[in-house]
Coordinates of C-alpha atoms in Angstrom, one line a residue:
X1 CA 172.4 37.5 85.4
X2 CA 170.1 39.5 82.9
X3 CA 167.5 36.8 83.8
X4 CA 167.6 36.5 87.4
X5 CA 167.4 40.7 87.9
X6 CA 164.0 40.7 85.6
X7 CA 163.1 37.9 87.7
X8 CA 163.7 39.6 90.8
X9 CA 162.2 42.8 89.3
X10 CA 159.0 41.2 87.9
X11 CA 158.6 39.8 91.8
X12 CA 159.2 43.5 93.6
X13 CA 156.2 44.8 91.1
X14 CA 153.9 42.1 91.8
X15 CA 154.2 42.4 95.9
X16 CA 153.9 46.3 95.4
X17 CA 150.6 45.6 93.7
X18 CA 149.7 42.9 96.0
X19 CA 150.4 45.8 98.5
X20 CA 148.7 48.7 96.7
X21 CA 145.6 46.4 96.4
X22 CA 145.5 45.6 99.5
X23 CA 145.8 48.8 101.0
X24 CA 143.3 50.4 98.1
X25 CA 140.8 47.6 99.1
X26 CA 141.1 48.4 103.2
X27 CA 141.0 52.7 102.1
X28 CA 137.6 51.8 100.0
X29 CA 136.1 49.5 103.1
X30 CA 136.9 51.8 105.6
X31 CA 135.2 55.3 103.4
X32 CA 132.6 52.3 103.1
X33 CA 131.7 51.5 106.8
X34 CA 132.4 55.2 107.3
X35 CA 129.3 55.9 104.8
X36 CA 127.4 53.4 105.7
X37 CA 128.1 55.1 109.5
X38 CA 127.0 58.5 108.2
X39 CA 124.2 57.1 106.6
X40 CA 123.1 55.1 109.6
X41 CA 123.2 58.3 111.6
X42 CA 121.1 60.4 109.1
X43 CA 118.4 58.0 109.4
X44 CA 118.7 57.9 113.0
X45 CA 118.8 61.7 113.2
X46 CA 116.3 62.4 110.8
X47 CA 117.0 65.4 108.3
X48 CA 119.0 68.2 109.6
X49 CA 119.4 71.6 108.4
X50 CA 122.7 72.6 106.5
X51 CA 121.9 75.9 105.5
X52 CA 119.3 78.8 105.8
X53 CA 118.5 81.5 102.2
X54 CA 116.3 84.5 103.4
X55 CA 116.5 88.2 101.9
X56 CA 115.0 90.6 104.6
X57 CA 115.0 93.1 102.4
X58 CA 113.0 92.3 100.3
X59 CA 110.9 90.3 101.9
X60 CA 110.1 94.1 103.2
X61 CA 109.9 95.1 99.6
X62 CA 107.3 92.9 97.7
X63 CA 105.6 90.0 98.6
X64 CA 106.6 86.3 97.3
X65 CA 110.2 86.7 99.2
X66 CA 111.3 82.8 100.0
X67 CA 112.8 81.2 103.1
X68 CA 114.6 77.7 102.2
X69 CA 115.8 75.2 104.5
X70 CA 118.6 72.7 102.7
X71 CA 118.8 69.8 104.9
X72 CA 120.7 66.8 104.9
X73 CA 118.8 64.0 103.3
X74 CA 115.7 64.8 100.7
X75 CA 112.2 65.5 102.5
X76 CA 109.1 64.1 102.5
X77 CA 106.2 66.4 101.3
X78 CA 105.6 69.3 103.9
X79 CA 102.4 70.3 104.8
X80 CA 101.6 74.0 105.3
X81 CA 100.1 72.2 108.7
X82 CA 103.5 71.5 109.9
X83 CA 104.7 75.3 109.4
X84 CA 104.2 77.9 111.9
X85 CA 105.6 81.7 111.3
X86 CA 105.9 84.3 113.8
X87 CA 104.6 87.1 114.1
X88 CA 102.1 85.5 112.0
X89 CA 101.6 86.1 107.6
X90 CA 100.3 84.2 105.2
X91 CA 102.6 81.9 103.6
X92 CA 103.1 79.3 100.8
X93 CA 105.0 75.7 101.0
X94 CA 106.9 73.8 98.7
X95 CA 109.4 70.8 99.2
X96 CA 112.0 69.7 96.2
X97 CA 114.6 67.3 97.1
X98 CA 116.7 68.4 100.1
X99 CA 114.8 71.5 100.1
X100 CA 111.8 73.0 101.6
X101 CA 110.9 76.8 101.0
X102 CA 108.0 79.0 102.9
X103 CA 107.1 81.6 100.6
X104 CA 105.7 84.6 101.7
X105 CA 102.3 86.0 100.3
X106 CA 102.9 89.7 101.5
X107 CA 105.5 91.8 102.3
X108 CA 106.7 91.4 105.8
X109 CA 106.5 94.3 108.8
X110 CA 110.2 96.3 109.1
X111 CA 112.2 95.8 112.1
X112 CA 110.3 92.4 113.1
X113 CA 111.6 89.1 114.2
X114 CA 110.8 86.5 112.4
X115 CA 110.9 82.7 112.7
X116 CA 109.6 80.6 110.8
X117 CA 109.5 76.5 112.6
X118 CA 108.6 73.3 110.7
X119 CA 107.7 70.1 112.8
X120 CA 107.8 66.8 111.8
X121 CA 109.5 66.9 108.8
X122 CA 110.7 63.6 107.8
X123 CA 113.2 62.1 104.7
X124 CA 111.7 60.4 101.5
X125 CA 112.6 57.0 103.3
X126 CA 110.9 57.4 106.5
X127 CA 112.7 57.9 109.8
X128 CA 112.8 60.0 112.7
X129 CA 111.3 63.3 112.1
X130 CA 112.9 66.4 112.9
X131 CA 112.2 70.2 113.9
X132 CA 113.7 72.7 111.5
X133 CA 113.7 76.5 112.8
X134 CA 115.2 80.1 111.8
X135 CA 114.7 83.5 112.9
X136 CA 115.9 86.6 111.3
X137 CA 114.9 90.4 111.9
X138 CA 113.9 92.2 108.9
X139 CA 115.3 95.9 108.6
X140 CA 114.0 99.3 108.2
X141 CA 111.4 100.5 105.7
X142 CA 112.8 103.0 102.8
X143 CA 110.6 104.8 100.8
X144 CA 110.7 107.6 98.1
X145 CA 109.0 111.3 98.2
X146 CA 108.5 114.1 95.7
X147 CA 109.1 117.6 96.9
X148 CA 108.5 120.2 94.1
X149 CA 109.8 123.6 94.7
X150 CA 110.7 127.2 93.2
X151 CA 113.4 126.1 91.0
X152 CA 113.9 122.6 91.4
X153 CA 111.9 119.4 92.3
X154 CA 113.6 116.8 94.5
X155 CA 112.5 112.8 94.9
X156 CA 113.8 111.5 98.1
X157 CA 114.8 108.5 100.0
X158 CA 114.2 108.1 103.3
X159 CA 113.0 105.9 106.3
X160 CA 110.5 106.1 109.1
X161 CA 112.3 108.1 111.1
X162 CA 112.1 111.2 108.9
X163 CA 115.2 113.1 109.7
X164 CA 117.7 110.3 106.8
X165 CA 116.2 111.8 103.4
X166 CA 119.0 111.8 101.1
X167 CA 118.0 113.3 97.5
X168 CA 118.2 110.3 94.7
X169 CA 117.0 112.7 91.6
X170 CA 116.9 116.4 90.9
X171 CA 115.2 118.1 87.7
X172 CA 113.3 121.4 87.7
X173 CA 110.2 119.6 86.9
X174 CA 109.0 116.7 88.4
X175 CA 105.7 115.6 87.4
X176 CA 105.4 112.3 88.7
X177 CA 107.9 108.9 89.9
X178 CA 107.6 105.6 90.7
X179 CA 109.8 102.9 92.3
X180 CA 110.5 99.1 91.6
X181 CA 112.9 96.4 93.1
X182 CA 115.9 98.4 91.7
X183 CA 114.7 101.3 89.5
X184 CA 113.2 104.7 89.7
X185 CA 111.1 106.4 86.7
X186 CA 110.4 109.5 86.7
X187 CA 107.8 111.5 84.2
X188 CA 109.7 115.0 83.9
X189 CA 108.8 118.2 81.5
X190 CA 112.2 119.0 79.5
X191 CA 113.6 122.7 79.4
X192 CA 111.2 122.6 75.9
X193 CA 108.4 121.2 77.4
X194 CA 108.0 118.1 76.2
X195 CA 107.1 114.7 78.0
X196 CA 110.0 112.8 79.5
X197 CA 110.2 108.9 81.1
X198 CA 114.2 109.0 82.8
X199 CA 115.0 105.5 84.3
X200 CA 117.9 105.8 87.0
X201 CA 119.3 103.2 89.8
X202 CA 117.2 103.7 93.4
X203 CA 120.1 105.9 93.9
X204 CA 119.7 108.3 91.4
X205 CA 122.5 107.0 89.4
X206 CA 122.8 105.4 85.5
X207 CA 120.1 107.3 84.0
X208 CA 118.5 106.5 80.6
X209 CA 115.6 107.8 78.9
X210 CA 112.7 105.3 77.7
X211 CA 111.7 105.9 74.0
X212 CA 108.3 107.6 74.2
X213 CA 105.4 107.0 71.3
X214 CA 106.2 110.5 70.5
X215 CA 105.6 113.8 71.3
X216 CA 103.0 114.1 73.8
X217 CA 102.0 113.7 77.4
X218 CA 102.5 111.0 80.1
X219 CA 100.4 110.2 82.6
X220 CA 98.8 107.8 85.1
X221 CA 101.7 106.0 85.8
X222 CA 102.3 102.9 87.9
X223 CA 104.8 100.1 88.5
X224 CA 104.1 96.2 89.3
X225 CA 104.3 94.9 92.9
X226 CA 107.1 92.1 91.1
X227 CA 109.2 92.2 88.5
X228 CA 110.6 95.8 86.7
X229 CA 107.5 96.2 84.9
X230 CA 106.0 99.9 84.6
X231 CA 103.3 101.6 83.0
X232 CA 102.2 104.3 81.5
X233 CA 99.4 106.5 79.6
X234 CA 100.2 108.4 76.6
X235 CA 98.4 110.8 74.4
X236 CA 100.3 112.8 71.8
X237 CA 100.6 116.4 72.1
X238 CA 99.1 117.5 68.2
X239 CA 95.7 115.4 69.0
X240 CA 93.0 116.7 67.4
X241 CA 90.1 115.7 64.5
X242 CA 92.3 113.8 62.3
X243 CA 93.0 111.5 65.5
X244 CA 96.0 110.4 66.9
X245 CA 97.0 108.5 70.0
X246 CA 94.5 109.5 72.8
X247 CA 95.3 108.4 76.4
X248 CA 96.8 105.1 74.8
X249 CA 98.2 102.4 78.1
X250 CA 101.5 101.3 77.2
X251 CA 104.2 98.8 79.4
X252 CA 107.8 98.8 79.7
X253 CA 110.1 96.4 81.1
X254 CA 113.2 98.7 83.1
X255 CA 115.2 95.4 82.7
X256 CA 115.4 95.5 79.3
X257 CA 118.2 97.8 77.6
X258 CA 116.2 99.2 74.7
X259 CA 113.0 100.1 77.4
X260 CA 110.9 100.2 74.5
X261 CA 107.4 100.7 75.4
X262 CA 104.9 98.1 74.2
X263 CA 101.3 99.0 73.9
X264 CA 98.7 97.4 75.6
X265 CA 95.9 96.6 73.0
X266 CA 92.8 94.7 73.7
X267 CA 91.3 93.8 70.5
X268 CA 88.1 95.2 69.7
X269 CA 87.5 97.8 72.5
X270 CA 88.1 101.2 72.7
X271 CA 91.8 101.9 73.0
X272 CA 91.4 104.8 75.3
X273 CA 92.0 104.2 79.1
X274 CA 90.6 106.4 81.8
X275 CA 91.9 103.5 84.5
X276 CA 94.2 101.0 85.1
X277 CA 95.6 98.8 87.9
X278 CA 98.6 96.3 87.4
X279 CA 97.2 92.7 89.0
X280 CA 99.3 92.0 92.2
X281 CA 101.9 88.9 91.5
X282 CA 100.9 88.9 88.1
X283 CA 101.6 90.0 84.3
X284 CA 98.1 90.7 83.9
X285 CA 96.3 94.1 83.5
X286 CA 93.1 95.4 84.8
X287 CA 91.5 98.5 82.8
X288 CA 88.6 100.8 82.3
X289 CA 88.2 102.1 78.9
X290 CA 86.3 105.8 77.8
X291 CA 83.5 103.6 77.0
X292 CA 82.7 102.3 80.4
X293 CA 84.3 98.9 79.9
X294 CA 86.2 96.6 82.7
X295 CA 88.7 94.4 81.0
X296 CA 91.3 92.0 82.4
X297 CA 93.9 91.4 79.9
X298 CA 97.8 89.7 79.3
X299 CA 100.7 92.4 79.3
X300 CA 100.2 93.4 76.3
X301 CA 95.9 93.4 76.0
X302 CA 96.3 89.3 74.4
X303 CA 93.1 87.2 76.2
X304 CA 91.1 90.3 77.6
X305 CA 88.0 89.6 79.4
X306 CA 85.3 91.6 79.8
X307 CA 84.0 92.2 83.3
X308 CA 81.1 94.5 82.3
X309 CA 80.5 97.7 83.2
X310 CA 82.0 100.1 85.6
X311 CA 82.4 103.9 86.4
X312 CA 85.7 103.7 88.3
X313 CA 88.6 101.3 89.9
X314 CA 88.5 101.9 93.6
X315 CA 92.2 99.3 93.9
X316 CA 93.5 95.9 94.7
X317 CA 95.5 95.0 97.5
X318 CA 98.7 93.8 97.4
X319 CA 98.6 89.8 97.5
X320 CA 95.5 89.8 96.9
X321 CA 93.3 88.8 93.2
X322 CA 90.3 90.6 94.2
X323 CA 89.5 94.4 92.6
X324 CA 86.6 97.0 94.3
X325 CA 85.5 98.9 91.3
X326 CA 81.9 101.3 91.3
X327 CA 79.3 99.6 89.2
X328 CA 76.3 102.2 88.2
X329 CA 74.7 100.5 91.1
X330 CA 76.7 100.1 93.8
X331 CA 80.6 99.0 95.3
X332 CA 81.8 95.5 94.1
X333 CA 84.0 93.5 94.7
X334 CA 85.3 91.1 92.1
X335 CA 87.6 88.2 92.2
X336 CA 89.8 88.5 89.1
X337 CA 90.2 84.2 88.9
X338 CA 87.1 83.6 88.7
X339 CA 85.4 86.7 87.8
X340 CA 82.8 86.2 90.9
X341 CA 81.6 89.3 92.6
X342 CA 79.8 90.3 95.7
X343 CA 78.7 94.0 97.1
X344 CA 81.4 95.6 99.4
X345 CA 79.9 95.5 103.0
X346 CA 78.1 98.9 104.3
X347 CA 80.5 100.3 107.3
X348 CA 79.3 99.9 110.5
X349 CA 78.8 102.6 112.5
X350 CA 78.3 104.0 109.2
X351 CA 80.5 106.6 107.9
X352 CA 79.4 109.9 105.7
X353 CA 79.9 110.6 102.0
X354 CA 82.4 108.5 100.5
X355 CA 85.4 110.2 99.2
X356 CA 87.7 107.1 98.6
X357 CA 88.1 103.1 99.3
X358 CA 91.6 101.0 99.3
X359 CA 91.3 97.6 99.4
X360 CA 93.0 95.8 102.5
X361 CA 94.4 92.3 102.0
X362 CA 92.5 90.7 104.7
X363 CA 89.4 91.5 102.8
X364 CA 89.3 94.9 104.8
X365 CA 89.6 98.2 103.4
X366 CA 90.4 101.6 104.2
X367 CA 87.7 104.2 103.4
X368 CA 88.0 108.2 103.6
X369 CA 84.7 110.2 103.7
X370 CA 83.6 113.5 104.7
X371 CA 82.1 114.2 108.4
X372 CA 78.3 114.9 108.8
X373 CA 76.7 116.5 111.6
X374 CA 73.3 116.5 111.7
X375 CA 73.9 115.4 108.1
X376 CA 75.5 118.6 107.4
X377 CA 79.1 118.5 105.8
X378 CA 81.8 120.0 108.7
X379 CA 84.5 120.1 106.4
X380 CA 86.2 117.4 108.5
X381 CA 87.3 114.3 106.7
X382 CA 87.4 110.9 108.6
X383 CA 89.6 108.3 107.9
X384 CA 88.7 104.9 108.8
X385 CA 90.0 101.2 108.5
X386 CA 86.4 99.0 107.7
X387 CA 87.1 95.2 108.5
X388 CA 85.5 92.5 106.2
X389 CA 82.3 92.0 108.2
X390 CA 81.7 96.0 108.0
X391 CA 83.3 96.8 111.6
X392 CA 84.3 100.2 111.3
X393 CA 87.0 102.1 113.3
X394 CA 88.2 105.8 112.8
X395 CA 91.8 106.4 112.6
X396 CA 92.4 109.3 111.3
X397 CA 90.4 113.2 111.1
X398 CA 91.8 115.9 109.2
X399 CA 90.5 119.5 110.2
X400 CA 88.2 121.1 108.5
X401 CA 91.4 123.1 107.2
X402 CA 93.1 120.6 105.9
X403 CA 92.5 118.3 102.5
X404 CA 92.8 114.8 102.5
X405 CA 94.4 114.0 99.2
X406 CA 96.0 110.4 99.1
X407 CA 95.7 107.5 101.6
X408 CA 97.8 104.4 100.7
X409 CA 98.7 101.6 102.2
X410 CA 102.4 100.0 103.0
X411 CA 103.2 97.2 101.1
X412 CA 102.8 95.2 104.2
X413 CA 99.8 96.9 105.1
X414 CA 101.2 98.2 108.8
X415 CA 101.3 101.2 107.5
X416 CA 98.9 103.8 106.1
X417 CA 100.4 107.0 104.4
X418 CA 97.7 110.0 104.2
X419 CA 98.7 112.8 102.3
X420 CA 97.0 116.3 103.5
X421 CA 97.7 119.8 102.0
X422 CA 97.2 122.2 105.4
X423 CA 95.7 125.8 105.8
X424 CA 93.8 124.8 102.4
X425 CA 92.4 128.3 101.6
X426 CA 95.8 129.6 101.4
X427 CA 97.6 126.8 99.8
X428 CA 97.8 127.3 96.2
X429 CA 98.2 124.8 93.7
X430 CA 100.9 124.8 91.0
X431 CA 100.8 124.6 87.1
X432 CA 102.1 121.1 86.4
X433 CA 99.7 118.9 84.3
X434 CA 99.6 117.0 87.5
X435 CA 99.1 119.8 89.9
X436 CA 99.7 120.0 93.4
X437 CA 99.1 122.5 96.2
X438 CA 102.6 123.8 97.1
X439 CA 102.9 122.7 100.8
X440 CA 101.9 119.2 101.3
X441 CA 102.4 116.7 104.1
X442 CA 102.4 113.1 104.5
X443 CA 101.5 111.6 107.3
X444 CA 102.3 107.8 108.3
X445 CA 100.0 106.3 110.6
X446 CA 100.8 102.3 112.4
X447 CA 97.6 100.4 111.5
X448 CA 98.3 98.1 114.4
X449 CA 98.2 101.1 117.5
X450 CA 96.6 104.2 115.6
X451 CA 99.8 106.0 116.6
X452 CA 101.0 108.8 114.0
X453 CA 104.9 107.9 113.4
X454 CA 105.9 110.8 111.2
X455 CA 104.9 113.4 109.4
X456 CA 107.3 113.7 105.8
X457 CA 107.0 116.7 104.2
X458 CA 106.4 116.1 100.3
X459 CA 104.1 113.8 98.2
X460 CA 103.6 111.1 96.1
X461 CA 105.2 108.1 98.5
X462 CA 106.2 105.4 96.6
X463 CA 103.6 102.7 98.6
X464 CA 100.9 104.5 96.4
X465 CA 100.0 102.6 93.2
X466 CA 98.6 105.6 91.6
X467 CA 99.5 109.2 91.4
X468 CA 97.9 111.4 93.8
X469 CA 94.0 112.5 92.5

């Protein structure tokens, strides 16, 4: 009886298997035929998009903002021939597996559409190619100001539009600020007058004091296009013949806790900096030291090169590896890779005495200089943007009662800021160790129309690289 039940038992199990075989083996041929389907229609389709990564903001920000396509099947290389980007930038391609990025070299316009196309991509194992495509609209430029006033000094956030400034930091003595990708420094005088670096959110909020050299004074500072990376001059305050730090050029990261400045050294020159320019979408350092010196150096002044002589650092654009700095003899233009210079282009019509030069991306730059007539100073100062073959075209003229301070240019370069202090005879300039004249506009021209967009009471906007001279 025991027998025959294990019998029938031992028979129940074995069709169940049979059965659970069976079925296991149909599930796995049909997920087969079903892959082998999918696959067949990949090929067929060529490679298809399954998802779009873009940041508009700050693509607006800084340049080297990515676009990536994932698609369905990995890609065959894709040539920067294949891509087309509208309105059109300069852009970068790379392809890695299923995905293919456009990276873009400079910051793109504010309230664009954008869309970026790629024809012909194919997968690693040939097949139909296919078109991959995405728009999206890029928002509103922000930007910080400085107003000093009678009791307090204000920096600002605001857009174009002028009439949205919300304070983002308050102290009664403002002597200078900066932005990055998510901080603010500010170089303040405490209530004992000493030199202070305060590091707060873009919003004014979680503030924290970098750990200065000592006591002293801060000046010429500057932040990196990329990164959190700031910088700073320093001299301390009891300098005198038995030495001391003297305008000493020191960096510190804002994304590092301790900000702990680190000092930028290059061995065997002088020490003392009289200029300095962070390289655009790099670590590295350009400088001119008290001795007349041009240097290109590491973070920190490891591998400097010498670049000869110079009397002054006229700026590099954004994107860009190439510097305009005054040699004894002339305006050069030097490409920081290779160390290869040429003579920056005469304008054409020619404009008067040169007053300042900003390098342009394109190669271009914008030049302010007084107004002659009948080569007689007016007191007018002319603005205008000089193209890379010398083609000159005024933009800008400030009355004769006005001075011309500051021009800089957007990250983007749509955008040209010119900061004027009006009814100049009258316009008194404070006592900060930075001073300024106590009413001062700045005025935001489109580089693409001519057309003034608005005028921003206040200084210092934070598309300039360097404090106002």
């Amino acid at each position: 009886m025991s027998t025959d039940g294990s019998t029938r038992r031992a028979q129940t199990r074995s069709r169940r298997g049979r059965a659970f075989a069976a079925s296991f083996g149909l599930v796995v041929g049909v997920l087969a035929v079903l892959s082998l389907i999918g696959a067949v229609i990949t090929v067929i389709q060529g490679p298809r998009v399954s998802s779009v990564q873009v940041d508009a903001e700050a693509a607006v920000a800084a340049s080297g903002s990515r676009l990536i396509f994932t698609t369905s099947q990995s890609l065959a290389e894709v040539d920067p021939a294949q891509v087309t980007v509208e309105p059109a930038t300069p852009f970068a391609v790379d392809t890695s597996g299923r995905s293919v990025g456009i990276r873009f070299t400079l910051p793109l316009w504010d309230e664009t559409e954008y869309t970026v196309r790629i024809d012909g991509v194919t997968g690693v194992g040939g097949g139909p190619d296919a078109s991959l495509e995405h728009t999206f609209r890029t928002p509103a430029t922000q930007t910080h100001l400085l107003q000093r006033g009678a009791d307090e000094d204000v920096v600002f956030s605001t857009d174009l539009g002028g009439e949205n400034g919300v304070p983002v930091f308050r102290h009664p003595h403002i002597e200078d600020f900066r932005t990055t990708a998510g901080h603010l420094i500010v170089s303040v005088r405490t209530d004992d007058d000493r030199a202070a670096l305060i590091v707060t959110d873009l919003d004014g909020g979680n503030a924290r004091d970098v750990e200065l050299p000592g006591d002293g004074f801060v000046s010429a500072l500057q932040s990196a296009d990329r990164g959190e990376l700031v910088g700073f001059v320093f001299s301390d305050a009891d300098l005198g013949a038995d030495g001391g730090r003297e305008s000493e050029l020191f960096t510190v990261s804002l994304a590092d806790d301790a900000l702990e400045p680190r000092a930028v050294a290059p061995s065997g020159a002088d020490p003392r900096v009289a200029e300095w320019r962070f390289v655009p979408d790099t670590d590295s350092i350009l400088l001119l030291s008290f001795d007349g010196s041009l240097l290109l150096t590491g973070s920190e002044g490891e591998n400097a090169t010498s670049l000869g002589n110079a009397l002054s650092i006229q700026g590099i654009a954004r994107g860009s590896s190439v510097a305009v700095v005054e040699r004894l003899e002339s305006l050069v233009a030097i490409d920081l890779t290779d160390a290869g210079e040429e003579p920056v282009v005469d304008a054409e019509p020619s404009l008067g005495p040169l007053d300042s030069l900003t390098p342009l991306p394109d190669g271009g730059t914008i030049r302010s200089a007084a107004v002659l007539e009948d080569d007689v100073p007016t007191g007018e100062t002319a603005i205008a943007v000089v193209a890379p073959d010398g083609a000159s075209e005024v933009v800008y003229q400030a009355a004769s009662t006005e001075a011309v301070l500051q021009t800089c240019v957007s990250p983007s370069a749509r955008y040209l800021s010119v900061l004027v202090a009006p009814d100049v005879v009258d316009n008194r300039y404070d006592t900060y160790l930075l001073p300024l004249p106590e009413r001062l506009e700045t005025r935001v021209l489109d580089l693409t129309t001519g057309d003034e967009v608005v005028a921003l009471a206040g200084s210092s906007i934070s598309w300039c690289q360097t404090p106002p001279q």
